[in-house]
Every structure is written in structure tokens, then in C-alpha cells.
Tab-separated table of C-alpha atoms in Angstrom:
chain	number	residue	atom	x	y	z
C	1	MET	CA	-1.731	-15.148	1.781
C	2	LEU	CA	-2.007	-14.368	5.448
C	3	ARG	CA	-3.981	-11.486	6.903
C	4	VAL	CA	-2.691	-10.422	10.330
C	5	GLU	CA	-3.271	-7.726	12.896
C	6	GLY	CA	-0.031	-6.652	14.462
C	7	VAL	CA	2.502	-4.015	15.389
C	8	VAL	CA	6.043	-3.425	14.224
C	9	LEU	CA	8.575	-4.374	16.893
C	10	HIS	CA	11.626	-3.461	14.887
C	11	ARG	CA	12.561	-2.403	11.396
C	12	ARG	CA	15.932	-2.129	9.778
C	13	ALA	CA	17.084	-0.988	6.365
C	14	TYR	CA	17.507	-3.777	3.847
C	15	ARG	CA	19.005	-3.344	0.382
C	16	GLU	CA	18.412	-0.012	-1.317
C	17	THR	CA	14.749	0.647	-0.673
C	18	SER	CA	13.417	-2.115	1.587
C	19	PHE	CA	12.915	-2.766	5.262
C	20	LEU	CA	13.268	-5.984	7.219
C	21	LEU	CA	10.475	-6.024	9.780
C	22	ASP	CA	9.824	-7.934	12.959
C	23	LEU	CA	6.066	-7.917	13.523
C	24	PHE	CA	4.226	-8.935	16.669
C	25	CYS	CA	0.842	-10.274	15.560
C	26	ARG	CA	-2.238	-11.260	17.472
C	27	GLU	CA	-2.882	-14.506	15.615
C	28	SER	CA	0.615	-15.631	14.692
C	29	GLY	CA	3.046	-14.238	17.267
C	30	LYS	CA	6.363	-12.833	16.088
C	31	ILE	CA	6.871	-12.863	12.329
C	32	SER	CA	9.655	-11.512	10.113
C	33	ALA	CA	8.796	-9.905	6.802
C	34	VAL	CA	10.404	-7.905	4.004
C	35	ALA	CA	8.695	-4.677	3.005
C	36	LYS	CA	9.922	-4.035	-0.519
C	37	GLY	CA	10.357	-0.593	-1.996
C	38	VAL	CA	9.096	1.141	1.118
C	39	ARG	CA	12.035	3.456	1.648
C	40	SER	CA	11.714	5.100	-1.752
C	41	ALA	CA	10.538	8.708	-1.816
C	42	LYS	CA	7.193	7.797	-3.372
C	43	SER	CA	6.038	5.190	-0.873
C	44	ASP	CA	3.734	6.380	1.889
C	45	ARG	CA	3.912	3.077	3.743
C	46	LYS	CA	7.067	4.068	5.599
C	47	SER	CA	5.124	6.229	8.013
C	48	LEU	CA	2.911	3.252	8.878
C	49	LEU	CA	5.716	0.762	9.272
C	50	GLN	CA	6.882	2.125	12.596
C	51	PRO	CA	6.535	0.764	16.112
C	52	PHE	CA	3.464	1.334	18.303
C	53	GLN	CA	0.737	1.486	15.681
C	54	LEU	CA	-1.799	-1.290	15.255
C	55	LEU	CA	-1.776	-2.381	11.619
C	56	GLU	CA	-3.553	-4.783	9.350
C	57	CYS	CA	-0.975	-6.469	7.139
C	58	HIS	CA	-1.197	-8.897	4.287
C	59	LEU	CA	1.722	-11.294	4.169
C	60	TYR	CA	2.764	-13.548	1.306
C	61	GLY	CA	5.140	-16.474	0.948
C	62	ARG	CA	5.647	-19.883	2.491
C	63	HIS	CA	9.078	-19.330	3.982
C	64	GLU	CA	9.846	-18.062	7.457
C	65	LEU	CA	10.621	-14.635	6.001
C	66	LYS	CA	7.366	-13.356	4.499
C	67	ASN	CA	6.759	-10.636	1.942
C	68	LEU	CA	4.648	-7.714	3.043
C	69	GLY	CA	1.755	-6.790	0.792
C	70	SER	CA	-0.702	-4.044	1.646
C	71	VAL	CA	-0.742	-2.339	5.033
C	72	ASP	CA	-3.536	-0.371	6.663
C	73	ALA	CA	-3.683	1.451	9.974
C	74	LEU	CA	-6.300	0.130	12.394
C	75	GLN	CA	-5.623	2.866	14.948
C	76	PRO	CA	-4.002	6.272	14.791
C	77	ALA	CA	-0.274	6.340	15.597
C	78	MET	CA	0.575	6.285	19.269
C	79	GLN	CA	2.434	9.529	19.842
C	80	LEU	CA	4.380	8.572	22.930
C	81	GLN	CA	7.079	10.792	24.329
C	82	GLY	CA	9.740	10.861	26.987
C	83	LEU	CA	9.873	8.115	29.573
C	84	ARG	CA	6.786	6.372	28.209
C	85	LEU	CA	8.367	6.211	24.757
C	86	TYR	CA	11.524	4.703	26.266
C	87	CYS	CA	9.396	2.191	28.179
C	88	ALA	CA	7.576	1.213	24.994
C	89	MET	CA	10.966	0.783	23.282
C	90	TYR	CA	12.014	-1.353	26.232
C	91	LEU	CA	8.982	-3.607	25.732
C	92	ASN	CA	9.833	-3.971	22.060
C	93	GLU	CA	13.438	-4.845	22.790
C	94	LEU	CA	12.324	-7.364	25.397
C	95	LEU	CA	9.819	-9.022	23.049
C	96	ASN	CA	12.283	-9.042	20.201
C	97	ARG	CA	14.919	-10.713	22.339
C	98	VAL	CA	12.955	-13.372	24.206
C	99	LEU	CA	9.813	-14.185	22.211
C	100	PRO	CA	10.287	-17.212	19.936
C	101	LYS	CA	9.171	-16.838	16.309
C	102	GLU	CA	5.722	-17.857	15.109
C	103	GLU	CA	4.355	-18.839	18.504
C	104	PRO	CA	0.836	-17.414	18.776
C	105	CYS	CA	0.211	-15.634	22.096
C	106	PRO	CA	-2.946	-13.539	21.634
C	107	GLN	CA	-3.338	-12.781	25.354
C	108	LEU	CA	0.144	-11.347	25.598
C	109	PHE	CA	-0.506	-9.337	22.446
C	110	ASN	CA	-3.663	-7.811	23.931
C	111	HIS	CA	-1.771	-7.071	27.133
C	112	TYR	CA	0.912	-5.294	25.080
C	113	LEU	CA	-1.688	-3.161	23.284
C	114	SER	CA	-3.455	-2.262	26.507
C	115	ILE	CA	-0.166	-1.131	28.085
C	116	LEU	CA	0.553	1.134	25.129
C	117	GLN	CA	-2.924	2.611	25.549
C	118	GLN	CA	-2.389	3.121	29.275
C	119	PHE	CA	0.959	4.847	28.666
C	120	ARG	CA	-0.902	7.669	26.976
C	121	GLN	CA	-2.738	8.544	30.164
C	122	LEU	CA	0.205	8.359	32.557
C	123	ASP	CA	2.752	10.892	33.749
C	124	ASP	CA	6.429	10.643	32.971
C	125	SER	CA	7.393	9.135	36.301
C	126	LEU	CA	8.959	5.782	37.002
C	127	ASN	CA	6.510	5.170	39.858
C	128	GLU	CA	3.618	5.271	37.430
C	129	VAL	CA	5.041	3.178	34.611
C	130	GLU	CA	7.086	0.579	36.491
C	131	PRO	CA	4.108	-1.483	37.757
C	132	LEU	CA	2.901	-1.797	34.136
C	133	LEU	CA	6.330	-2.964	33.013
C	134	ARG	CA	6.550	-5.569	35.800
C	135	GLU	CA	3.070	-6.891	35.079
C	136	PHE	CA	3.969	-7.250	31.426
C	137	GLU	CA	7.254	-8.983	32.216
C	138	PHE	CA	5.415	-11.473	34.433
C	139	ALA	CA	2.803	-12.075	31.721
C	140	LEU	CA	5.614	-12.673	29.216
C	141	LEU	CA	7.409	-15.032	31.601
C	142	SER	CA	4.283	-17.082	32.242
C	143	GLU	CA	3.581	-17.229	28.504
C	144	LEU	CA	7.075	-18.681	28.056
C	145	GLY	CA	6.638	-21.000	31.029
C	146	TYR	CA	9.314	-19.416	33.207
C	147	MET	CA	7.075	-17.835	35.844
C	148	PRO	CA	7.220	-19.657	39.191
C	149	ASP	CA	4.172	-20.060	41.398
C	150	LEU	CA	4.189	-17.147	43.847
C	151	CYS	CA	1.581	-18.727	46.176
C	152	GLU	CA	3.559	-21.686	47.409
C	153	ASP	CA	7.134	-22.873	47.761
C	154	SER	CA	8.841	-25.840	46.113
C	155	HIS	CA	7.314	-28.252	48.653
C	156	GLY	CA	3.796	-27.067	47.913
C	157	GLU	CA	3.487	-25.185	51.185
C	158	VAL	CA	1.761	-21.817	51.257
C	159	LEU	CA	4.193	-18.881	51.634
C	160	ARG	CA	4.579	-17.508	55.157
C	161	HIS	CA	4.471	-13.771	55.800
C	162	ASP	CA	7.668	-13.838	57.798
C	163	GLY	CA	9.410	-16.466	55.642
C	164	HIS	CA	12.342	-15.904	53.298
C	165	TYR	CA	12.639	-17.507	49.909
C	166	MET	CA	15.234	-17.909	47.178
C	167	LEU	CA	14.501	-18.337	43.508
C	168	SER	CA	15.678	-21.589	41.977
C	169	ALA	CA	15.534	-22.040	38.220
C	170	ASP	CA	14.186	-25.606	38.442
C	171	GLU	CA	12.078	-25.617	41.577
C	172	GLY	CA	10.636	-22.121	41.860
C	173	LEU	CA	10.624	-20.571	45.347
C	174	VAL	CA	12.702	-22.377	47.946
C	175	ALA	CA	12.515	-21.557	51.649
C	176	SER	CA	15.823	-20.135	52.822
C	177	ALA	CA	17.507	-18.105	55.516
C	178	ASP	CA	17.321	-14.309	55.438
C	179	ASN	CA	20.138	-13.097	53.188
C	180	GLN	CA	20.900	-10.602	50.434
C	181	ARG	CA	19.504	-12.694	47.627
C	182	SER	CA	16.358	-13.879	49.405
C	183	PHE	CA	12.837	-12.458	49.026
C	184	ARG	CA	10.541	-11.726	51.950
C	185	GLY	CA	7.370	-13.816	52.004
C	186	GLU	CA	5.162	-10.810	52.592
C	187	ALA	CA	6.632	-8.906	49.620
C	188	LEU	CA	6.134	-11.929	47.355
C	189	MET	CA	2.485	-12.145	48.393
C	190	LEU	CA	1.989	-8.468	47.564
C	191	VAL	CA	3.629	-9.015	44.170
C	192	ASN	CA	1.372	-11.993	43.575
C	193	ALA	CA	-1.669	-9.858	44.371
C	194	ARG	CA	-0.234	-7.044	42.167
C	195	GLN	CA	-0.467	-4.626	45.087
C	196	TRP	CA	2.203	-2.091	44.366
C	197	GLY	CA	4.108	-0.254	47.045
C	198	PRO	CA	7.805	0.526	47.481
C	199	GLU	CA	8.645	-2.917	48.868
C	200	SER	CA	6.617	-4.975	46.419
C	201	MET	CA	7.974	-2.899	43.490
C	202	GLN	CA	11.531	-3.540	44.621
C	203	CYS	CA	10.783	-7.235	45.075
C	204	ALA	CA	9.058	-7.502	41.663
C	205	LYS	CA	11.988	-5.817	39.968
C	206	ARG	CA	14.568	-8.185	41.484
C	207	LEU	CA	12.327	-11.144	40.739
C	208	SER	CA	11.858	-10.198	37.109
C	209	ARG	CA	15.579	-9.436	36.629
C	210	GLN	CA	16.505	-12.846	37.999
C	211	LEU	CA	13.885	-14.630	35.912
C	212	LEU	CA	14.772	-12.807	32.698
C	213	ALA	CA	18.548	-13.155	33.119
C	214	PRO	CA	18.837	-16.691	31.678
C	215	LEU	CA	16.648	-15.685	28.708
C	216	LEU	CA	18.734	-12.617	27.922
C	217	GLY	CA	22.136	-14.285	28.285
C	218	ASP	CA	25.163	-12.077	28.783
C	219	LYS	CA	23.835	-9.173	26.698
C	220	PRO	CA	21.785	-6.853	28.922
C	221	LEU	CA	18.812	-4.896	27.559
C	222	LYS	CA	20.125	-1.672	26.058
C	223	SER	CA	16.914	0.303	26.672
C	224	ARG	CA	17.619	0.297	30.385
C	225	GLU	CA	20.313	2.918	29.722
C	226	LEU	CA	17.600	5.350	28.651
C	227	PHE	CA	16.011	5.228	32.104
C	228	ALA	CA	19.167	6.334	33.899
C	229	PRO	CA	18.390	10.094	33.878
C	230	PHE	CA	14.945	9.407	35.401
C	231	ARG	CA	16.421	7.319	38.192
C	232	THR	CA	18.798	10.058	39.334
C	233	SER	CA	16.161	12.789	39.126
C	234	ASN	CA	13.721	10.711	41.163
C	235	SER	CA	15.954	9.715	44.011
M	1	MET	CA	34.619	-18.797	-19.212
M	2	LYS	CA	36.997	-19.188	-16.316
M	3	THR	CA	38.327	-16.050	-14.711
M	4	THR	CA	41.613	-15.544	-12.939
M	5	PRO	CA	41.869	-15.172	-9.148
M	6	LEU	CA	42.737	-11.480	-9.391
M	7	ILE	CA	39.666	-10.680	-11.499
M	8	ASN	CA	37.524	-12.685	-9.102
M	9	GLN	CA	38.960	-10.690	-6.234
M	10	LEU	CA	38.181	-7.421	-8.031
M	11	VAL	CA	34.571	-8.484	-8.656
M	12	ASP	CA	34.161	-9.529	-5.037
M	13	ALA	CA	35.649	-6.245	-3.860
M	14	PHE	CA	33.042	-4.236	-5.803
M	15	LYS	CA	30.302	-6.148	-4.043
M	16	VAL	CA	30.947	-4.239	-0.799
M	17	LEU	CA	29.159	-1.268	-2.404
M	18	PRO	CA	25.482	-0.902	-1.503
M	19	GLY	CA	23.099	-2.115	-4.185
M	20	VAL	CA	25.871	-3.891	-6.107
M	21	GLY	CA	25.405	-7.596	-6.665
M	22	ASN	CA	27.393	-10.090	-8.683
M	23	LYS	CA	26.266	-8.897	-12.103
M	24	SER	CA	26.895	-5.174	-11.544
M	25	ALA	CA	30.208	-5.907	-9.854
M	26	GLN	CA	31.281	-7.913	-12.896
M	27	ARG	CA	30.247	-5.103	-15.235
M	28	MET	CA	32.213	-2.547	-13.243
M	29	ALA	CA	35.307	-4.727	-13.072
M	30	TYR	CA	35.337	-5.498	-16.800
M	31	HIS	CA	34.540	-1.922	-17.736
M	32	LEU	CA	37.579	-0.668	-15.843
M	33	LEU	CA	39.817	-3.399	-17.201
M	34	GLU	CA	38.693	-2.949	-20.796
M	35	ARG	CA	38.190	0.752	-21.129
M	36	ASN	CA	39.369	2.818	-18.221
M	37	ARG	CA	42.544	1.619	-16.571
M	38	GLU	CA	43.522	5.155	-15.647
M	39	GLY	CA	40.214	5.808	-13.955
M	40	GLY	CA	40.553	2.504	-12.119
M	41	ILE	CA	43.992	3.389	-10.793
M	42	GLN	CA	42.766	6.781	-9.699
M	43	LEU	CA	39.750	5.205	-8.000
M	44	SER	CA	41.970	2.825	-6.100
M	45	GLN	CA	44.262	5.627	-4.944
M	46	VAL	CA	41.496	7.974	-3.869
M	47	LEU	CA	39.622	5.137	-2.192
M	48	HIS	CA	42.743	4.158	-0.308
M	49	ASP	CA	43.513	7.731	0.768
M	50	ALA	CA	39.939	8.422	1.841
M	51	MET	CA	39.671	5.205	3.858
M	52	GLN	CA	42.989	5.953	5.536
M	53	HIS	CA	42.613	9.638	6.279
M	54	VAL	CA	38.942	10.565	6.631
M	55	LYS	CA	37.962	10.563	10.286
M	56	HIS	CA	35.453	12.302	12.508
M	57	CYS	CA	35.569	16.036	13.297
M	58	SER	CA	36.671	16.343	16.911
M	59	GLN	CA	33.831	18.758	17.648
M	60	CYS	CA	30.769	17.820	15.580
M	61	ARG	CA	31.620	14.218	14.588
M	62	THR	CA	31.004	14.699	10.859
M	63	PHE	CA	33.494	13.241	8.368
M	64	THR	CA	36.636	15.247	7.665
M	65	GLU	CA	40.335	14.634	7.099
M	66	ALA	CA	41.317	17.621	9.260
M	67	SER	CA	40.913	17.594	13.016
M	68	LEU	CA	38.112	20.210	12.766
M	69	CYS	CA	35.675	20.238	9.841
M	70	ASP	CA	35.285	23.389	7.704
M	71	ILE	CA	32.075	24.415	9.447
M	72	CYS	CA	33.438	24.073	12.971
M	73	ALA	CA	36.674	25.816	11.921
M	74	SER	CA	34.910	28.730	10.230
M	75	PRO	CA	35.410	31.881	12.354
M	76	THR	CA	31.946	33.246	11.542
M	77	ARG	CA	30.302	30.076	12.829
M	78	ALA	CA	32.522	29.075	15.712
M	79	ASP	CA	30.768	31.400	18.152
M	80	SER	CA	27.272	30.728	16.861
M	81	ALA	CA	24.480	30.518	19.414
M	82	GLN	CA	22.863	27.553	17.645
M	83	ILE	CA	23.727	23.879	17.312
M	84	CYS	CA	21.749	21.777	14.868
M	85	ILE	CA	21.565	18.067	15.720
M	86	VAL	CA	21.336	15.679	12.770
M	87	GLU	CA	21.586	11.921	12.348
M	88	SER	CA	24.055	11.680	9.457
M	89	PRO	CA	26.650	13.706	7.512
M	90	GLN	CA	24.299	13.636	4.501
M	91	ASP	CA	21.791	15.576	6.601
M	92	VAL	CA	24.409	18.304	7.106
M	93	LEU	CA	24.778	18.565	3.318
M	94	ALA	CA	20.995	18.771	2.880
M	95	ILE	CA	20.666	21.585	5.405
M	96	GLU	CA	23.723	23.415	4.045
M	97	GLN	CA	22.131	23.415	0.588
M	98	THR	CA	19.218	25.451	1.887
M	99	ALA	CA	21.695	28.205	2.900
M	100	GLU	CA	19.225	29.108	5.659
M	101	TYR	CA	21.280	27.993	8.586
M	102	LYS	CA	24.466	29.660	9.782
M	103	GLY	CA	25.216	27.833	13.010
M	104	LEU	CA	27.118	24.763	14.108
M	105	TYR	CA	26.163	21.116	13.682
M	106	PHE	CA	26.425	17.995	15.728
M	107	VAL	CA	26.248	14.693	13.847
M	108	LEU	CA	25.021	11.735	15.875
M	109	MET	CA	25.962	9.092	13.280
M	110	GLY	CA	22.714	7.263	13.999
M	111	HIS	CA	19.787	7.460	16.404
M	112	LEU	CA	18.817	5.935	19.729
M	113	SER	CA	17.783	2.387	18.948
M	114	PRO	CA	18.356	0.114	21.930
M	115	ILE	CA	17.068	-2.878	19.988
M	116	ASP	CA	20.069	-2.437	17.644
M	117	GLY	CA	22.436	-1.843	20.539
M	118	VAL	CA	22.628	1.943	20.085
M	119	GLY	CA	22.334	3.857	23.355
M	120	PRO	CA	23.323	7.381	24.461
M	121	ALA	CA	27.025	6.505	24.707
M	122	GLU	CA	27.209	5.269	21.096
M	123	LEU	CA	25.888	8.612	19.819
M	124	GLY	CA	28.646	10.624	21.483
M	125	LEU	CA	26.172	12.541	23.628
M	126	ASP	CA	28.844	13.196	26.254
M	127	LYS	CA	30.675	15.219	23.592
M	128	LEU	CA	27.475	17.109	22.832
M	129	ASN	CA	27.078	17.904	26.511
M	130	GLU	CA	30.561	19.408	26.469
M	131	LEU	CA	29.715	21.480	23.409
M	132	MET	CA	26.461	22.724	24.963
M	133	SER	CA	28.190	23.858	28.117
M	134	LYS	CA	29.927	26.622	26.117
M	135	ASP	CA	28.478	30.005	27.121
M	136	THR	CA	27.821	31.054	23.539
M	137	VAL	CA	25.324	28.240	22.897
M	138	LYS	CA	21.738	29.419	23.397
M	139	GLU	CA	19.690	27.055	21.259
M	140	VAL	CA	19.811	23.429	20.161
M	141	ILE	CA	17.838	22.618	17.001
M	142	LEU	CA	16.719	18.998	16.944
M	143	ALA	CA	16.706	17.926	13.297
M	144	THR	CA	16.626	14.157	13.761
M	145	ASN	CA	14.348	12.184	11.429
M	146	PRO	CA	10.601	12.053	12.142
M	147	THR	CA	10.732	8.348	12.991
M	148	VAL	CA	10.014	6.773	16.367
M	149	GLU	CA	13.760	6.436	17.001
M	150	GLY	CA	14.420	9.994	15.810
M	151	GLU	CA	11.752	11.297	18.199
M	152	ALA	CA	13.212	9.319	21.087
M	153	THR	CA	16.637	10.772	20.301
M	154	ALA	CA	15.259	14.316	20.072
M	155	HIS	CA	13.489	13.892	23.377
M	156	TYR	CA	16.546	12.510	25.101
M	157	ILE	CA	18.682	15.429	23.918
M	158	ALA	CA	15.937	17.906	24.851
M	159	GLN	CA	16.186	16.599	28.416
M	160	MET	CA	19.939	17.146	28.373
M	161	CYS	CA	19.324	20.720	27.169
M	162	LYS	CA	16.861	21.308	29.980
M	163	SER	CA	19.363	20.317	32.626
M	164	GLN	CA	21.938	22.647	30.999
M	165	GLY	CA	19.449	25.498	30.710
M	166	VAL	CA	19.721	25.618	26.897
M	167	ARG	CA	16.652	26.162	24.709
M	168	ALA	CA	15.733	23.124	22.611
M	169	THR	CA	13.632	23.419	19.445
M	170	ARG	CA	12.343	20.699	17.126
M	171	ILE	CA	12.067	21.162	13.352
M	172	ALA	CA	8.477	21.270	12.058
M	173	HIS	CA	6.878	18.211	10.473
M	174	GLY	CA	4.059	18.143	7.993
M	175	VAL	CA	2.920	18.630	4.450
M	176	PRO	CA	5.721	18.935	1.858
M	177	VAL	CA	5.809	22.252	0.012
M	178	GLY	CA	3.980	21.974	-3.313
M	179	GLY	CA	2.204	18.806	-2.115
M	180	GLU	CA	-1.497	18.094	-2.120
M	181	LEU	CA	-3.310	17.197	1.101
M	182	GLU	CA	-5.336	14.546	-0.636
M	183	TYR	CA	-2.213	12.419	-1.263
M	184	ILE	CA	-0.610	12.790	2.155
M	185	ASP	CA	-0.594	9.789	4.476
M	186	GLY	CA	-2.675	9.960	7.642
M	187	ASN	CA	0.174	9.989	10.155
M	188	THR	CA	1.907	12.937	8.479
M	189	LEU	CA	-1.341	14.835	8.195
M	190	SER	CA	-2.226	14.335	11.856
M	191	ARG	CA	1.248	15.579	12.826
M	192	ALA	CA	0.732	18.602	10.612
M	193	LEU	CA	-2.578	19.295	12.337
M	194	SER	CA	-1.252	18.878	15.860
M	195	GLY	CA	1.713	21.153	15.081
M	196	ARG	CA	-0.255	24.007	13.530
M	197	LEU	CA	0.811	27.618	14.061
M	198	ASP	CA	-0.962	30.947	14.488
M	199	VAL	CA	-0.935	33.131	11.382
């Protein structure tokens, strides 16, 4: 038996009364489990087995797909709404798509929980939530080993304020001429220092899109569609 | 005992039904063959007709074989000021059984769940926008399930209502009638508390 602290990333109906769950756990990373009999009218576990609530779960079985035993709430349910709810769904989709199974990443897990907590105190505006999303994406990328060094270029030279750099999958940042796909040195330094302004936000977004693209393949993240109304109302 | 290809096919065909595995499928197949050929033939005909002809109502997206479902076609309801948004056709039946509601429906056939590839376009929300732009519509009742995805869907549609200037209301959540507080799970109870009303 395995006792884990975690949150539900995704659940889907399985057979008549069960759920298939993807859990993100502090100690064991992403785990899949079957929750049997939960969808029946009598079970009160179905309200717990939803995203964004920190749970204590007991898991059984030696196979990759575990069986879920008892579940207890460790925190009250996060009642997110609007943009922040969509952002939280975005994080879940991202984790579900790119995180490999059963790879412990406790730091990333704590980061995820702290973002959910911070969402509760923010306003429904993209300017407020986007820095949190970028910081999480960068944390995820470095956990997976895909985050390039933003202090120096591929030759080990410190970035120049007025330099321009391209992202190369193998080498990291490569000095280049000023063009549409290049990043400004100054913006990269601001991103590295997590100092958020219009330019560094724009730069961070392009950076993270380019870095995530090979991990996501040709299927884009669906949650991005939910942000569309906020984009138009903001600009 | 060896079975013939046709019987095997019949057993396999029954397995498309939810909750039916090999054993139940075999029981059904042999029951029809042994005792109820007539019923079997009728089942096959009705099943064929239904699969061929049942489609979505052009206005509310529920299942119907006509172009408009009975509710949308009903003259007393067509000009109703209310649209009730539900996730599935079964939800329409559940609400109809209460006989409390006399307005129109809109069936999403699911909920927003980007992780499963369901976004606003898959739920036919453009059609809902069209329906809401009718002058008669004054209120949209959001009766999606009280799950995280259901809430996200309700919120998304509420935003659409806001931009159209239509009132959006959410059904209440809380303690089931005849229930006892002591046996209610914490999440439901805290929702019931946060949604309390003046008396």
C-alpha cells in the first residue's frame, strides 16, 4: 500500500460506476489509479475526486495502474472561478501532457500548489495571472531538463543587453542577427530575473511556446481556447 | 462447445453496450435465439431505425428524429424568456419530470474539458449565442453539473450572456431534500453554506 499526498489532474468515467484518475503526487509524481464504485449515488468520494483539492490517498496494487483506497481532504476545495479556473485547467492539461509517469518532482508539486493558492488572491486579468503561468512553465521545463541557461549563450559568454539571440534545441541560446524569431538580450535578462513588464512577458511567452512545442507535438493545448475572450477584452 | 461465426458476431455486437462483458453478451444472444426471436428482430429493426434517423435538434441540440424537437417546436415554449443549459439529453428528461420548468433548453452534449479535447467550439456555443440573441430571451439558467468542468462551462456561458446583456442564473447546490447534514460530505456542505439565502 502506498500513502500519497496529491491532487487530481484529470478524471474520466470508467465502466459503470468507476473513474480513471491521473493524480499528481508530491512523493511519486504522476500516477494513474482506478477509483471503483465512486460514481454510484451512495458514494461521497466523488466530490473529493476533483481537480484542485489537496488529498491524502491510499493506493494499492503493484501495477502501473493502481487501485484507489480511502481518500481524505487535506485542504478545503479550491473554489476557483473565471480566468483563474481556466488557468488552473491549463496547468492540469500541461502537466497531464508533458509530465512523464512516476517521476517524483516534489519541488514542482509545491510550486503547483502555491500557484493555486495565489490564484485565489488575484483578479481575473491576464496581466496578473500570466507571470505565474510563465514561472510555472519554466519550472516544469527545467524539471524535465529542457530549460536553457538564460545567463549565457552557447559559447558560454554572458548575454549582452543589445545582443540578439535565437533558441536552438541542442545548444540553448545562440547569438544571431536581429530578426523576427530572435530574442533581445535585455528582455532575456529580465525574464531570467523574473522581472515582469510588457516586453519581458512577451519574450517569456514566445520562449515558453518555443520550448514547449517539441514536447506537445502537433496537438496544441486546448485550454488556450478558453483565454480567447480575455485577450480581446484586454486589448 | 464451438460456436458458429454468426453467433460469435452477435455476442461481440452486444458487447458495445455499456456494462456488458463477454458473459452478459452471451446470455443476451442465447436468450434471443432460444426464446425470443420476434423480440430480437424487432430490436434489430428499431436499433437500425434509431441509429439511422435520430439526429440533433437544430435549435437545442438534443436528440430527435425531426428537425426541431418537441420542446422547441411547442408553440407555448417557443417564445419563452428562459433557456436552461444542460450537459446531456438525460438532464432534459430529469428537469422535465419535475414539471417546474416551462422554457427552452440547450443541450451541450458534454462540458468544457480541454484535457479531453473539448473546447467552446465542440459544445456548439456559437449556436447558443445565436439563440440568445433572440429578443424574447431574458434569462439563461445554467444547470450544468456541479463539477469543476461544469462550473467552468457555466462560467464561460455566463460571460457570453454578459456580453449579450442577458441575465445568467446558476442552479442552487447543497443539501439534498430529506437528507441529514451529518452524512453530507464537506465540499457539498461548504457550498451549501456559501450559497445560503435570506428567509
